[in-house]
Structure formats: structure tokens, C-alpha cells
XYZ file of C-alpha atoms in Angstrom:
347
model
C -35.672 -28.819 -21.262
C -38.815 -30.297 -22.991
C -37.989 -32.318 -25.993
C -36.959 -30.355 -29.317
C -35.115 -30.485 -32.236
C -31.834 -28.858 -33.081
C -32.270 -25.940 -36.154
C -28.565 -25.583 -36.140
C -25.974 -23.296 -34.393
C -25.607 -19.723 -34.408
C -22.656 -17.120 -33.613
C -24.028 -14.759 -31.147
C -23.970 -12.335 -28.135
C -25.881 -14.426 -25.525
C -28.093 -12.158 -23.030
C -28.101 -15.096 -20.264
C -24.004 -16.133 -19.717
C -22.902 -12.615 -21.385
C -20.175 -14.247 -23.877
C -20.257 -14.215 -27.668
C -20.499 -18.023 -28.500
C -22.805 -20.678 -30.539
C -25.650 -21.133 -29.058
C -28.431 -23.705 -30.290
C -31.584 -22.724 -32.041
C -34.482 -25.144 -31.262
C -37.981 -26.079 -31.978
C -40.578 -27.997 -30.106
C -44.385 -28.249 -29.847
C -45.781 -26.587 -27.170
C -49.213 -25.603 -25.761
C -51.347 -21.767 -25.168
C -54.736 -21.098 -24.436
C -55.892 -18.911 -27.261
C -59.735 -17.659 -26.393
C -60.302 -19.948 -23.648
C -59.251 -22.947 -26.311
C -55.796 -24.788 -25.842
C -54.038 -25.244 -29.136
C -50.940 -27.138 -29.732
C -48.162 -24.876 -32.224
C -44.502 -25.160 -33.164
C -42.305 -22.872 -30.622
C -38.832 -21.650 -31.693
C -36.113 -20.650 -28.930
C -32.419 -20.621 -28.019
C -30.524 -22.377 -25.975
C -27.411 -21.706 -23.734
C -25.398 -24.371 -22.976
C -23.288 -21.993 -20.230
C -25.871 -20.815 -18.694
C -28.000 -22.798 -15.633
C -30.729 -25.367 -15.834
C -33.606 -23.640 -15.151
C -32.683 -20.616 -17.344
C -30.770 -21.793 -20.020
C -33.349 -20.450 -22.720
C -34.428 -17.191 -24.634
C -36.206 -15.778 -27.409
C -35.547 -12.753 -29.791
C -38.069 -10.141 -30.019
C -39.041 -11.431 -33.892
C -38.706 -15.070 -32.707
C -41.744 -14.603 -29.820
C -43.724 -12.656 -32.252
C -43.353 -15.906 -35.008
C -44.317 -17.908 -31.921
C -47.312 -16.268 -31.187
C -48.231 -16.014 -34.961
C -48.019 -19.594 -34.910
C -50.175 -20.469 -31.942
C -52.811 -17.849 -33.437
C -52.817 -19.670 -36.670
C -53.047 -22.842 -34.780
C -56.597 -21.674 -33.018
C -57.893 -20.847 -36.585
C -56.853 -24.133 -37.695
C -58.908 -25.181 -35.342
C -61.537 -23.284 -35.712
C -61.742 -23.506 -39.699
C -60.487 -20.316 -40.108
C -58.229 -18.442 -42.774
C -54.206 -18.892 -41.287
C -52.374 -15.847 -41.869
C -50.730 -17.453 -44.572
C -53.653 -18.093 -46.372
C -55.341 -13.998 -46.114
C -51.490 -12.844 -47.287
C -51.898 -15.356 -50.157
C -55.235 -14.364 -51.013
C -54.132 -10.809 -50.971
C -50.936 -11.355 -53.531
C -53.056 -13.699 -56.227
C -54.534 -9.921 -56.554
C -51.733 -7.685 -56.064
C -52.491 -5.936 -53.424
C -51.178 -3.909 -50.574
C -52.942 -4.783 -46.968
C -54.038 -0.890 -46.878
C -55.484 -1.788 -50.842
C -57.220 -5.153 -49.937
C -58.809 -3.342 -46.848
C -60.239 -0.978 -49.018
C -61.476 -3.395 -51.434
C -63.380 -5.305 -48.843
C -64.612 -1.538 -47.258
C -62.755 -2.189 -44.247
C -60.518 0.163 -41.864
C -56.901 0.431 -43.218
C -55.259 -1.184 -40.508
C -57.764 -4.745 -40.243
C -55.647 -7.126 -43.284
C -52.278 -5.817 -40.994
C -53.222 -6.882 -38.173
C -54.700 -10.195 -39.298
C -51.443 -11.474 -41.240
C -49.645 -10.278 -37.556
C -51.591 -10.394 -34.557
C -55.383 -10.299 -34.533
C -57.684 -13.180 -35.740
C -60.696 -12.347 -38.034
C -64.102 -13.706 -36.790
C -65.946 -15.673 -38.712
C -67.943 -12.739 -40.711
C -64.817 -11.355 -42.200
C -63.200 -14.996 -42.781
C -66.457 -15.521 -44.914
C -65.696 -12.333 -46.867
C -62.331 -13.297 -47.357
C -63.067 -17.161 -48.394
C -65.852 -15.414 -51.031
C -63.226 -12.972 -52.916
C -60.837 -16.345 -52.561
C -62.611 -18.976 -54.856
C -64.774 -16.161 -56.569
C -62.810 -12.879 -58.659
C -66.646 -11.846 -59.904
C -67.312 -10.972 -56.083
C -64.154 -8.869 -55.846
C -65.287 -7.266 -59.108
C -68.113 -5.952 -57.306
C -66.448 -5.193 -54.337
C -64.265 -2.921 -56.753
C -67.107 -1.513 -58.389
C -68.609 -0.715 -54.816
C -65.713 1.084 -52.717
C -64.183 2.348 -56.430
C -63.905 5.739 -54.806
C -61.529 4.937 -52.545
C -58.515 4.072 -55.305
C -57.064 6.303 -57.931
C -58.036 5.401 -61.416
C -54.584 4.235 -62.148
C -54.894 2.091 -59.572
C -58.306 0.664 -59.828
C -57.363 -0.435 -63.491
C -54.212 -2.181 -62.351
C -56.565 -4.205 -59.307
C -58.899 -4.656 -62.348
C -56.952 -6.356 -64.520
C -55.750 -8.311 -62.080
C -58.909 -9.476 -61.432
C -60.036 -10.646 -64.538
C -56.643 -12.152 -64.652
C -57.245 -14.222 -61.657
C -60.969 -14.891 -63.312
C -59.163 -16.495 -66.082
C -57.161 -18.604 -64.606
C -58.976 -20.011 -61.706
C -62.391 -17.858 -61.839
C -64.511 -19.927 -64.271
C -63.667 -23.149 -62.482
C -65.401 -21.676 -59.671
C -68.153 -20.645 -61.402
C -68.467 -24.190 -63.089
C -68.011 -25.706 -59.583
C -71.084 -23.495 -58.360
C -73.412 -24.085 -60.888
C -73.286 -27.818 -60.554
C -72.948 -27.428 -56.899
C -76.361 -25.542 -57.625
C -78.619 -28.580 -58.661
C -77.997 -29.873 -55.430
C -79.097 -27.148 -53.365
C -82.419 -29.339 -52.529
C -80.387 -32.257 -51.530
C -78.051 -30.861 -49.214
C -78.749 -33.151 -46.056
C -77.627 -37.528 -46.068
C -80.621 -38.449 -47.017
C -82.090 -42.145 -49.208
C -82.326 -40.083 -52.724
C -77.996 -39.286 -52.088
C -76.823 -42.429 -50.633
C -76.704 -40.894 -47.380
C -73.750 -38.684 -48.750
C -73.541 -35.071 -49.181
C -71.992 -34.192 -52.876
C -68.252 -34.401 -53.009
C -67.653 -32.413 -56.106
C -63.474 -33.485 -56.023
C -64.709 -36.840 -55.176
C -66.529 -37.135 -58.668
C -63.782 -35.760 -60.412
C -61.387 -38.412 -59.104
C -63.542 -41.154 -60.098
C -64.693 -39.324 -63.828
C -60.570 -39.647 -64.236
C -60.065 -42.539 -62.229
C -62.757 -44.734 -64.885
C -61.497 -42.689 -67.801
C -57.734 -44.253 -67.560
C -59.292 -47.628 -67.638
C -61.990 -47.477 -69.927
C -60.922 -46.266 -73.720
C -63.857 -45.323 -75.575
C -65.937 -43.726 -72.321
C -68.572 -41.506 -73.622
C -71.273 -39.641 -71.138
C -74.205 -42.123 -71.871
C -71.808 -45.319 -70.439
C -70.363 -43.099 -68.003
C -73.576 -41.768 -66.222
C -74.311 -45.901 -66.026
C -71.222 -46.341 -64.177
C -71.371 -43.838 -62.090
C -74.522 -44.860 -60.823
C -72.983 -48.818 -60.460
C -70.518 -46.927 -58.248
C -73.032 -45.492 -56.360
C -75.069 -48.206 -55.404
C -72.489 -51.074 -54.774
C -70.683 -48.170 -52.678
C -74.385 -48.132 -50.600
C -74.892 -51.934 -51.036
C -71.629 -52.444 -49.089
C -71.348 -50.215 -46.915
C -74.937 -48.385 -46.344
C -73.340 -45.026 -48.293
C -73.000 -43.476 -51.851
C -69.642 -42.297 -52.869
C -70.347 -39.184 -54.980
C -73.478 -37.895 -52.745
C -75.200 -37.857 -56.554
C -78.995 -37.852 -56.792
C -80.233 -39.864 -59.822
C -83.538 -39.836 -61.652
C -84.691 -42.609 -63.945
C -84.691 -41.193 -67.585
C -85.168 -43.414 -70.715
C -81.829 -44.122 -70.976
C -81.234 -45.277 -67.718
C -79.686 -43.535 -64.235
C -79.032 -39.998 -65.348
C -77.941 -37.540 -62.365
C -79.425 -34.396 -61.433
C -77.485 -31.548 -63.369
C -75.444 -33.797 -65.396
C -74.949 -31.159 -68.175
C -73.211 -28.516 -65.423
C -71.389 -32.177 -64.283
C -69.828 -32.246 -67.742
C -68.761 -29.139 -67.602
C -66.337 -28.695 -64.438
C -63.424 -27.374 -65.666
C -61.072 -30.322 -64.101
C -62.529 -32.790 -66.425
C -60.759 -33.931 -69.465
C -63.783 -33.776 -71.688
C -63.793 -33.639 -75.892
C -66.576 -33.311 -78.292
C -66.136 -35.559 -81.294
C -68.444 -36.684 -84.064
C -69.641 -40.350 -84.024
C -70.095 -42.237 -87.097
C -73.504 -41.011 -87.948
C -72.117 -37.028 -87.317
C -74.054 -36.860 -83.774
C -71.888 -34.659 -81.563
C -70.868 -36.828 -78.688
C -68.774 -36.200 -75.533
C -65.825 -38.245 -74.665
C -64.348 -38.543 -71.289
C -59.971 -38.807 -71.034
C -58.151 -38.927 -68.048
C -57.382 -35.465 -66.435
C -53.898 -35.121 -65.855
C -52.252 -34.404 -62.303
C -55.755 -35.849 -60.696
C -55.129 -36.264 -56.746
C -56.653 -39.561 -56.507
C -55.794 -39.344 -52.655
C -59.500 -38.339 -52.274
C -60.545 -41.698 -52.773
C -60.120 -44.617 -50.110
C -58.745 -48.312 -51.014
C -62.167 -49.599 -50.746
C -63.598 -47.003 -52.627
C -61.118 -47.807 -55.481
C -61.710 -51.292 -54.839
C -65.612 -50.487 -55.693
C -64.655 -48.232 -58.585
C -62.310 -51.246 -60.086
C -65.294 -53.820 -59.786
C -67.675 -51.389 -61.836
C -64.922 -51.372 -64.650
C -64.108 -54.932 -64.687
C -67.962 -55.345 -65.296
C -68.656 -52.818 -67.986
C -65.231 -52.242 -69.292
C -66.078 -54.049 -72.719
C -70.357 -53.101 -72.688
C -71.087 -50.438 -75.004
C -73.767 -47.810 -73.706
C -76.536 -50.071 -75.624
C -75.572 -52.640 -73.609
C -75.245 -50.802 -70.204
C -78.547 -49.327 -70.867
C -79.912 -52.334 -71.291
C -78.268 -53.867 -68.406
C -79.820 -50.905 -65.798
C -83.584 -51.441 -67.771
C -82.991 -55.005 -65.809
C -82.663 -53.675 -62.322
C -85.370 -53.074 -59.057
C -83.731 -49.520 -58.673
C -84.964 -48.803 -62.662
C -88.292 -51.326 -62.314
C -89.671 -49.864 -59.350
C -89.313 -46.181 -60.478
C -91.438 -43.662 -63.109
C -89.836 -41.569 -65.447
C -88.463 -38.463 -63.990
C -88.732 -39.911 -60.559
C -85.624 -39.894 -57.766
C -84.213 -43.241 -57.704
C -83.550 -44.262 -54.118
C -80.688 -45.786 -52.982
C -82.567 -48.146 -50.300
C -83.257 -50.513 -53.617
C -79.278 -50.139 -54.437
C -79.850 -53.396 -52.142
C -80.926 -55.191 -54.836
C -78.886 -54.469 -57.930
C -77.551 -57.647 -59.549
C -74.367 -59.423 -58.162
C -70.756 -58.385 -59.739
């Protein structure tokens, strides 16, 4: 027997000795070529200890069926597609039957049955899937579109869930997209990104991650930092961190769509008056942040930025940057590229 791990014991009528006796239920990893591709999955089976060597071991009906369920899901791992886990979740954040989310999407009745069971989805229907996933306004319109096909009772209730689900998870996707929209022209490593393609939980980590160490962190100081980050990140070790495009304004290194940047819903941002009544944004710490995302160097970049500017106020940051090759060299309104990040003064 390959190597696996007792489950436990159970009481049963074993088909290979005959008797009614414990028998062992096991797990183990094993392999199956899945579309020509060999995937690796967890395997479930039972074991006899009566019964001979070489056939010592069976599966239930169910148990081959989970088996093969998991050795699917394991090729769509692989393959970056939706687990079966993942379309049934998809399909309960909106309350609906298979037969109901397969007539959402305008597909046949059978196709969300069969791929939570046995089939897997190609890649055009994954996409489908992913888009009613991270976006309710999409399965608004998919509502709108196959409407015929649901009683009006039941089109309200899948309605209402909808906008449910847009409240609660909906607008942060929206947020997401419309900042992940400046960058559409910048989508390839290139010198105006640091060689790094925008890593929208990335930013958030670090907004947080500066925001627990820095008290009174308002957007003018934290755009400076952010920048620092950057360019000591690409000064290191030849890459940006955030995969942020900066242009040179008056006030320093401002990035491209920094107002949609200050509006992502997992930021901890207020708007409170300053002493002359100007509205002004300050940053806090957002709760629960996985800070996982970053690396130990990165945080060890992130820490040297703070221990520099903890104490400047953004006068003094500002003032700081005017001092710098990156800003010198530039116009304003121009990119500022990262192959000067080279030269930005020493920590």
C-alpha cells in the first residue's frame, strides 16, 4: 500500500473478506491524467486488513465519485480555473438553484450540474462565471437579458439578491475597476512602472501598513511616500513595489488616478477639516489588512521610508522630492521614470 493517512475506523460489511468488521478509511495523494495533463489530488479509500496484499482496498460508489471530483478540481487548479467549490459558492452568494444560475447566464439547464459534479467549464464560461463573481452589475444585466425565462416572483427574489450582494461586496469592485482603469495604458513592466504591473492589494497593504506607523498621514505626505517606496524598492532591487506610474505635479510625485486610489473601499480613509477649514483626507490603518502580501524585504523598504519621513510634515516632504534627479530632470505633467530612482538621495 502507498503511503496514507488513517481517517479513522468504520463498522462495516466488507465486499473483499465478506465479514462485518472495522475496516480503515484512508487518504493519500495520488496521480491521473486529466486532458492529457497529470495532476496530483487527494484519494480516499478503504482498507481491509483480512483481506490479501494485493487486494486489500476498495472504494464506495460516492467515495470514487469525490475522488474524481477532486482530481478534476485539481486540473483546474492548474489550469486557473473555477474549482467546483468555487462555481457552487458563486451560485449561493446569489441564491440560486443550478437550473436558476444556468438560466441567468442563458445556458442549458443541465451545464452549472454538471460542472459542480463531473464536467469542467472551458475557459469562455469560467470567464462568465469569474465576471458575475467580482461584479453583481453584470448579473443585473444578465437578469435583465434572459428575464423571460423566471417567474416574476422569482426574478424579484434573484433581484434583490443582487443588489444585496452589490452592497456588500459590489461597489468594492467597482472602486477596484475604476482605479484599475487609469492603468489600462500601463499594463506591460515597463521604466514609467518600475518594471511592475499594478498590484492593487499590494497598495492597500502598504496604505495600512504606513498608516499604523505614521499618526497624522494625510494624502499629500502619503503620495511622497509612496513614491520613496517605489523607488528605493527599484534602487535595490531593479523593481517598483506597487507597479504605480507617477507624474511630476507641483507638489511633488503624484500617481496616475490617485483620486480613484483614495477611494478603494479597503482603505481606512476620513475627511476632516484642517485648521484653516480646507477639507483634507486622512489615512488610518484598515483593520484585518493581510499584510502577507508583502515580503520581509519589502517591509524592510516600507520601514526605511517611515523612519525617514515619520516626523516631516508634507511641506517638508515636498520640499524634500523638489531636491531630487527623478523631480529635476522631469516637466510638469510628465511620467517620472524609474531608471533615475537610481539616484534619489541616500536613507
Amino acid at each position: 500500500m502507498k503511503t496514507s493517512t488513517l481517517i479513522r475506523k468504520v463498522h462495516m460489511d466488507c465486499p473483499l473478506c465478506g465479514k462485518t468488521h472495522e475496516v480503515e478509511e484512508r487518504k493519500r495523494f495520488a496521480t491521473l491524467v486529466i486532458k492529457g495533463e497529470e495532476v496530483t489530488y487527494e484519494e480516499r479509500f478503504y482498507f481491509c486488513a483480512n483481506a490479501d496484499e494485493d487486494e486489500n482496498e476498495f472504494e464506495t460508489g460516492s467515495m470514487t465519485n469525490t475522488n474524481l471530483l477532486n482530481a478534476r478540481n485539481a486540473y483546474r487548479v492548474k489550469r486557473g480555473l473555477l474549482t467546483s467549490d468555487e462555481i457552487v459558492s458563486i451560485r449561493e452568494n446569489y441564491g440560486l438553484s443550478q437550473v436558476d444560475l444556468a438560466r441567468l447566464l442563458g445556458w442549458g439547464e443541465a451545464t452549472i450540474s454538471r460542472y459542480e459534479s463531473k464536467a469542467i467549464q472551458d475557459e469562455a464560461y469560467d470567464t462568465m462565471l469569474r465576471i458575475i463573481k467580482d461584479n453583481p452589475l453584470i448579473a443585473l444585466e444578465f437578469l435583465k437579458k434572459n428575464a423571460v425565462k423566471f417567474s416574476v416572483l422569482k426574478r424579484a427574489e434573484i433581484r434583490a439578491k443582487i443588489i444585496e450582494n452589490l452592497d456588500s461586496y459590489g461597489k468594492e469592485f467597482l472602486t477596484r475597476q475604476a482605479f484599475e482603469g487609469e492603468y489600462a495604458d500601463f499594463g506591460e513592466p515597463s521604466d514609467a512602472n518600475g518594471f511592475a504591473v499594478l498590484d492593487v492589494d499590494k497598495i492597500e497593504a502598504i496604505i495600512s501598513y504606513i498608516a499604523e506607523n505614521v499618526s497624522n498621514l494625510f494624502k499629500v505626505k502619503l503620495m511622497k511616500m509612496l513614491w520613496y517606496v517605489d523607488s528605493l524598492s527599484c534602487k535595490l532591487y531593479g523593481h517598483a513595489m506597487t507597479g504605480m506610474v507617477y507624474r511630476h505635479n507641483t507638489m511633488g510625485a503624484l500617481p496616475v488616478g490617485h483620486y480613484s486610489l483614495m477611494n478603494l473601499e479597503n482603505l481606512n480613509i476620513q475627511e476632516e477639516e484642517s485648521y484653516n477649514y480646507d477639507s483634507m483626507l486622512h489615512i488610518y490603518p484598515t483593520n484585518g489588512t493581510d499584510y502577507s502580501v508583502l515580503s520581509e524585504d519589502e517591509k524592510e523598504i516600507i520601514d526605511k521610508v517611515i523612519k525617514k519621513f515619520k516626523n516631516y510634515k508634507a511641506k517638508d516632504i515636498i520640499e524634500y522630492m523638489h531636491k531630487e534627479k527623478a523631480y529635476i530632470e522631469t516637466k510638469p505633467g510628465d511620467i517620472i521614470p524609474f531608471s533615475l530612482a537610481k539616484e534619489i538621495r541616500k536613507f
